[in-house]
Amino acid sequence: MKNVVVIGIGLIGGSMVKDLKKLRPEIKIIGVDANEAHITAALNSGLIDETGDLAVVADADVVILSIPVDASVKLLPEILDLIADDTLVIDVGSTKQDICKAVEHHPNRRNYLAAHPIAGTEFSGPQAAINDLFKQKTNIICDVEKTAFKLQERALSLFSDLGMRIRYMNPESHDKHIAYVSHLSHISSFMLGKTVIEKERNERDIFDMAGSGFASTVRLAKSSPEMWTPIFKQNKTNVVETLNEYINNLNQFKNLLESDDFEAIFDEMKNTNRIKDILKGIA
Ligand code: NAP
């Protein structure tokens, strides 16, 4: 592998090439990004070696597509039009159904691998890129049988270098499950932040009283709306379903409080403590 093109030099694309540069210094990293300031920052920090326009994908061994999911759906077919026979194109977007559908009949579909690394932070842009972001994290690969075998091998070797565990799933299951464990958590955090901000107009009080419980629960509310709006749009049906279940649980908790049923409240929390075992080794 000699040339890697990263389209979208932000948290995810930037962190991938940061690790790759460390592990395989002989690789040339070419960055493409719609944001000129991000290109300049990535060149200055050494995250990328060169920049160019979309045509650079023609000479790439690997293309990593790491831009908001609505932009990826539009750009991926254009990338597949431009690449060489032996180029591997990986997308890392947080939704998988729309993008897989957008290229299902493309003549170069076998050059594309749909992935979702379950790793991240609440920060964006090239300055958010960090080493070891993917170490021991799960990477979900969708419709793997639709990618050419030798390109699957190249992708797996790259993911293995980054330290990732692989799970295989179809795009429909991915989007359904991820709505619960990721998309709902973000909505819950955004709305908790909103509720407290609206009530506590004096931000100094929030800051002074915010213990680690509030700070850790509301962390995801710092995430980028540019990235999350298209995710909610693409996964609307699944997200609405998770929200209905969540709102039912909130209402049920409120009803128990209003009716002074503290025994039931205790039981609710005790049952949910099982999350400690479920997440052992993760959080
Ligand atoms: P990010 O830090 O905001 O980086 C995305 C970069 O792409 C930004 O520089 C952005 O510029 C640029 N960009 C936007 N539209 C573009 C276009 N049409 N062509 C070229 N460049 C474009 O985002 P990220 O967090 O790395 O997320 C990238 C992808 O990874 C998304 O699909 C997301 O769903 C997925 N993902 C994210 C996480 C996470 O925790 N953040 C985890 C797993 C997967 P501007 O800033 O000017 O828009």
PDB file of C-alpha atoms in Angstrom, residues 95-235:
ATOM      1  CA  THR A  95     -25.551   4.988   9.021  1.00  0.00           C
ATOM      2  CA  LYS A  96     -25.284   2.210   6.467  1.00  0.00           C
ATOM      3  CA  GLN A  97     -28.605   1.579   4.673  1.00  0.00           C
ATOM      4  CA  ASP A  98     -28.757   4.676   2.438  1.00  0.00           C
ATOM      5  CA  ILE A  99     -25.115   4.537   1.356  1.00  0.00           C
ATOM      6  CA  CYS A 100     -25.224   0.810   0.541  1.00  0.00           C
ATOM      7  CA  LYS A 101     -28.407   1.389  -1.454  1.00  0.00           C
ATOM      8  CA  ALA A 102     -26.881   4.345  -3.339  1.00  0.00           C
ATOM      9  CA  VAL A 103     -24.181   2.138  -4.901  1.00  0.00           C
ATOM     10  CA  GLU A 104     -25.850  -1.299  -5.009  1.00  0.00           C
ATOM     11  CA  HIS A 105     -25.906  -1.323  -8.835  1.00  0.00           C
ATOM     12  CA  HIS A 106     -22.677   0.618  -9.425  1.00  0.00           C
ATOM     13  CA  PRO A 107     -20.314  -1.252 -11.776  1.00  0.00           C
ATOM     14  CA  ASN A 108     -17.480  -0.758  -9.241  1.00  0.00           C
ATOM     15  CA  ARG A 109     -19.496  -1.866  -6.196  1.00  0.00           C
ATOM     16  CA  ARG A 110     -16.887  -4.574  -5.510  1.00  0.00           C
ATOM     17  CA  ASN A 111     -14.288  -1.865  -4.797  1.00  0.00           C
ATOM     18  CA  TYR A 112     -16.350  -0.491  -1.881  1.00  0.00           C
ATOM     19  CA  LEU A 113     -16.460  -1.673   1.734  1.00  0.00           C
ATOM     20  CA  ALA A 114     -19.101  -0.267   4.114  1.00  0.00           C
ATOM     21  CA  ALA A 115     -17.734   0.174   7.648  1.00  0.00           C
ATOM     22  CA  HIS A 116     -18.646   1.896  10.896  1.00  0.00           C
ATOM     23  CA  PRO A 117     -15.936   2.157  13.526  1.00  0.00           C
ATOM     24  CA  ILE A 118     -17.651   2.404  16.912  1.00  0.00           C
ATOM     25  CA  ALA A 119     -15.192   4.920  18.268  1.00  0.00           C
ATOM     26  CA  GLY A 120     -15.212   8.658  18.650  1.00  0.00           C
ATOM     27  CA  THR A 121     -15.262  11.714  20.829  1.00  0.00           C
ATOM     28  CA  GLU A 122     -17.521  14.782  20.941  1.00  0.00           C
ATOM     29  CA  PHE A 123     -14.915  16.857  19.019  1.00  0.00           C
ATOM     30  CA  SER A 124     -14.533  17.489  15.279  1.00  0.00           C
ATOM     31  CA  GLY A 125     -12.036  18.678  12.695  1.00  0.00           C
ATOM     32  CA  PRO A 126      -8.348  17.779  12.156  1.00  0.00           C
ATOM     33  CA  GLN A 127      -7.333  19.148  15.555  1.00  0.00           C
ATOM     34  CA  ALA A 128      -9.566  16.469  17.130  1.00  0.00           C
ATOM     35  CA  ALA A 129      -7.587  13.634  15.454  1.00  0.00           C
ATOM     36  CA  ILE A 130      -5.809  11.432  17.992  1.00  0.00           C
ATOM     37  CA  ASN A 131      -3.676   8.288  17.989  1.00  0.00           C
ATOM     38  CA  ASP A 132      -5.125   4.959  19.160  1.00  0.00           C
ATOM     39  CA  LEU A 133      -8.775   6.084  18.854  1.00  0.00           C
ATOM     40  CA  PHE A 134      -9.681   2.704  17.326  1.00  0.00           C
ATOM     41  CA  LYS A 135      -7.629   0.425  19.550  1.00  0.00           C
ATOM     42  CA  GLN A 136      -9.790  -2.453  20.869  1.00  0.00           C
ATOM     43  CA  LYS A 137     -12.913  -0.831  19.432  1.00  0.00           C
ATOM     44  CA  THR A 138     -15.497  -2.636  17.316  1.00  0.00           C
ATOM     45  CA  ASN A 139     -15.711  -1.989  13.602  1.00  0.00           C
ATOM     46  CA  ILE A 140     -19.001  -3.013  11.991  1.00  0.00           C
ATOM     47  CA  ILE A 141     -18.666  -4.132   8.384  1.00  0.00           C
ATOM     48  CA  CYS A 142     -21.815  -4.397   6.281  1.00  0.00           C
ATOM     49  CA  ASP A 143     -22.502  -6.529   3.186  1.00  0.00           C
ATOM     50  CA  VAL A 144     -18.899  -7.794   3.185  1.00  0.00           C
ATOM     51  CA  GLU A 145     -19.669 -10.375   0.456  1.00  0.00           C
ATOM     52  CA  LYS A 146     -20.289  -7.514  -1.988  1.00  0.00           C
ATOM     53  CA  THR A 147     -16.628  -6.399  -1.750  1.00  0.00           C
ATOM     54  CA  ALA A 148     -13.944  -8.133  -3.862  1.00  0.00           C
ATOM     55  CA  PHE A 149     -12.127 -10.728  -1.740  1.00  0.00           C
ATOM     56  CA  LYS A 150      -8.615  -9.324  -2.167  1.00  0.00           C
ATOM     57  CA  LEU A 151      -9.885  -5.826  -1.229  1.00  0.00           C
ATOM     58  CA  GLN A 152     -11.617  -7.287   1.855  1.00  0.00           C
ATOM     59  CA  GLU A 153      -8.201  -8.658   2.839  1.00  0.00           C
ATOM     60  CA  ARG A 154      -6.553  -5.250   2.369  1.00  0.00           C
ATOM     61  CA  ALA A 155      -9.253  -3.616   4.512  1.00  0.00           C
ATOM     62  CA  LEU A 156      -8.989  -6.246   7.257  1.00  0.00           C
ATOM     63  CA  SER A 157      -5.216  -5.855   7.416  1.00  0.00           C
ATOM     64  CA  LEU A 158      -5.640  -2.074   7.757  1.00  0.00           C
ATOM     65  CA  PHE A 159      -8.290  -2.437  10.498  1.00  0.00           C
ATOM     66  CA  SER A 160      -6.113  -4.991  12.273  1.00  0.00           C
ATOM     67  CA  ASP A 161      -3.191  -2.508  12.238  1.00  0.00           C
ATOM     68  CA  LEU A 162      -5.499   0.044  13.886  1.00  0.00           C
ATOM     69  CA  GLY A 163      -6.320  -2.542  16.593  1.00  0.00           C
ATOM     70  CA  MET A 164      -9.995  -3.027  15.760  1.00  0.00           C
ATOM     71  CA  ARG A 165     -12.316  -6.007  16.366  1.00  0.00           C
ATOM     72  CA  ILE A 166     -14.621  -6.830  13.470  1.00  0.00           C
ATOM     73  CA  ARG A 167     -18.386  -7.532  13.550  1.00  0.00           C
ATOM     74  CA  TYR A 168     -20.344  -8.347  10.405  1.00  0.00           C
ATOM     75  CA  MET A 169     -23.926  -7.181   9.960  1.00  0.00           C
ATOM     76  CA  ASN A 170     -26.380  -6.277   7.235  1.00  0.00           C
ATOM     77  CA  PRO A 171     -27.074  -2.529   6.801  1.00  0.00           C
ATOM     78  CA  GLU A 172     -30.669  -2.839   8.077  1.00  0.00           C
ATOM     79  CA  SER A 173     -29.616  -4.506  11.359  1.00  0.00           C
ATOM     80  CA  HIS A 174     -26.768  -2.041  11.762  1.00  0.00           C
ATOM     81  CA  ASP A 175     -29.071   0.989  11.498  1.00  0.00           C
ATOM     82  CA  LYS A 176     -31.686  -0.570  13.809  1.00  0.00           C
ATOM     83  CA  HIS A 177     -29.214  -1.489  16.564  1.00  0.00           C
ATOM     84  CA  ILE A 178     -27.112   1.652  16.307  1.00  0.00           C
ATOM     85  CA  ALA A 179     -30.264   3.776  16.785  1.00  0.00           C
ATOM     86  CA  TYR A 180     -30.472   2.382  20.356  1.00  0.00           C
ATOM     87  CA  VAL A 181     -26.852   2.424  21.431  1.00  0.00           C
ATOM     88  CA  SER A 182     -25.641   5.578  19.730  1.00  0.00           C
ATOM     89  CA  HIS A 183     -28.314   7.765  18.159  1.00  0.00           C
ATOM     90  CA  LEU A 184     -30.699   7.686  21.170  1.00  0.00           C
ATOM     91  CA  SER A 185     -27.807   8.433  23.562  1.00  0.00           C
ATOM     92  CA  HIS A 186     -26.986  11.569  21.593  1.00  0.00           C
ATOM     93  CA  ILE A 187     -30.621  12.785  21.568  1.00  0.00           C
ATOM     94  CA  SER A 188     -30.912  12.046  25.278  1.00  0.00           C
ATOM     95  CA  SER A 189     -27.730  14.031  25.982  1.00  0.00           C
ATOM     96  CA  PHE A 190     -28.751  16.971  23.742  1.00  0.00           C
ATOM     97  CA  MET A 191     -32.199  17.196  25.393  1.00  0.00           C
ATOM     98  CA  LEU A 192     -30.785  16.867  28.927  1.00  0.00           C
ATOM     99  CA  GLY A 193     -28.400  19.743  28.114  1.00  0.00           C
ATOM    100  CA  LYS A 194     -31.292  21.799  26.686  1.00  0.00           C
ATOM    101  CA  THR A 195     -33.521  21.137  29.716  1.00  0.00           C
ATOM    102  CA  VAL A 196     -30.875  22.257  32.201  1.00  0.00           C
ATOM    103  CA  ILE A 197     -29.758  25.276  30.129  1.00  0.00           C
ATOM    104  CA  GLU A 198     -33.384  26.466  29.813  1.00  0.00           C
ATOM    105  CA  LYS A 199     -34.041  26.101  33.534  1.00  0.00           C
ATOM    106  CA  GLU A 200     -30.728  27.431  34.823  1.00  0.00           C
ATOM    107  CA  ARG A 201     -30.397  30.675  32.886  1.00  0.00           C
ATOM    108  CA  ASN A 202     -27.406  31.641  34.989  1.00  0.00           C
ATOM    109  CA  GLU A 203     -24.692  29.499  33.379  1.00  0.00           C
ATOM    110  CA  ARG A 204     -22.297  30.081  36.260  1.00  0.00           C
ATOM    111  CA  ASP A 205     -24.645  28.089  38.541  1.00  0.00           C
ATOM    112  CA  ILE A 206     -24.692  25.149  36.119  1.00  0.00           C
ATOM    113  CA  PHE A 207     -20.929  25.198  35.974  1.00  0.00           C
ATOM    114  CA  ASP A 208     -20.514  25.362  39.753  1.00  0.00           C
ATOM    115  CA  MET A 209     -23.023  22.584  40.456  1.00  0.00           C
ATOM    116  CA  ALA A 210     -22.153  20.316  37.528  1.00  0.00           C
ATOM    117  CA  GLY A 211     -20.617  17.263  39.159  1.00  0.00           C
ATOM    118  CA  SER A 212     -19.145  14.501  37.101  1.00  0.00           C
ATOM    119  CA  GLY A 213     -22.619  12.886  36.711  1.00  0.00           C
ATOM    120  CA  PHE A 214     -24.058  15.825  34.775  1.00  0.00           C
ATOM    121  CA  ALA A 215     -20.816  16.467  32.888  1.00  0.00           C
ATOM    122  CA  SER A 216     -20.463  12.854  31.716  1.00  0.00           C
ATOM    123  CA  THR A 217     -24.155  12.454  30.826  1.00  0.00           C
ATOM    124  CA  VAL A 218     -24.235  15.674  28.828  1.00  0.00           C
ATOM    125  CA  ARG A 219     -20.843  15.161  27.113  1.00  0.00           C
ATOM    126  CA  LEU A 220     -22.397  14.077  23.806  1.00  0.00           C
ATOM    127  CA  ALA A 221     -24.375  17.348  23.631  1.00  0.00           C
ATOM    128  CA  LYS A 222     -21.106  18.987  22.541  1.00  0.00           C
ATOM    129  CA  SER A 223     -21.238  16.943  19.306  1.00  0.00           C
ATOM    130  CA  SER A 224     -21.476  18.577  15.883  1.00  0.00           C
ATOM    131  CA  PRO A 225     -25.014  19.334  14.566  1.00  0.00           C
ATOM    132  CA  GLU A 226     -23.561  19.286  11.014  1.00  0.00           C
ATOM    133  CA  MET A 227     -22.702  15.635  11.498  1.00  0.00           C
ATOM    134  CA  TRP A 228     -25.734  14.540  13.540  1.00  0.00           C
ATOM    135  CA  THR A 229     -28.640  16.143  11.607  1.00  0.00           C
ATOM    136  CA  PRO A 230     -28.034  13.980   8.487  1.00  0.00           C
ATOM    137  CA  ILE A 231     -27.635  10.870  10.678  1.00  0.00           C
ATOM    138  CA  PHE A 232     -31.059  11.447  12.300  1.00  0.00           C
ATOM    139  CA  LYS A 233     -32.541  12.203   8.861  1.00  0.00           C
ATOM    140  CA  GLN A 234     -31.213   8.975   7.320  1.00  0.00           C
ATOM    141  CA  ASN A 235     -32.168   6.816  10.312  1.00  0.00           C
TER     142      ASN A 235
END
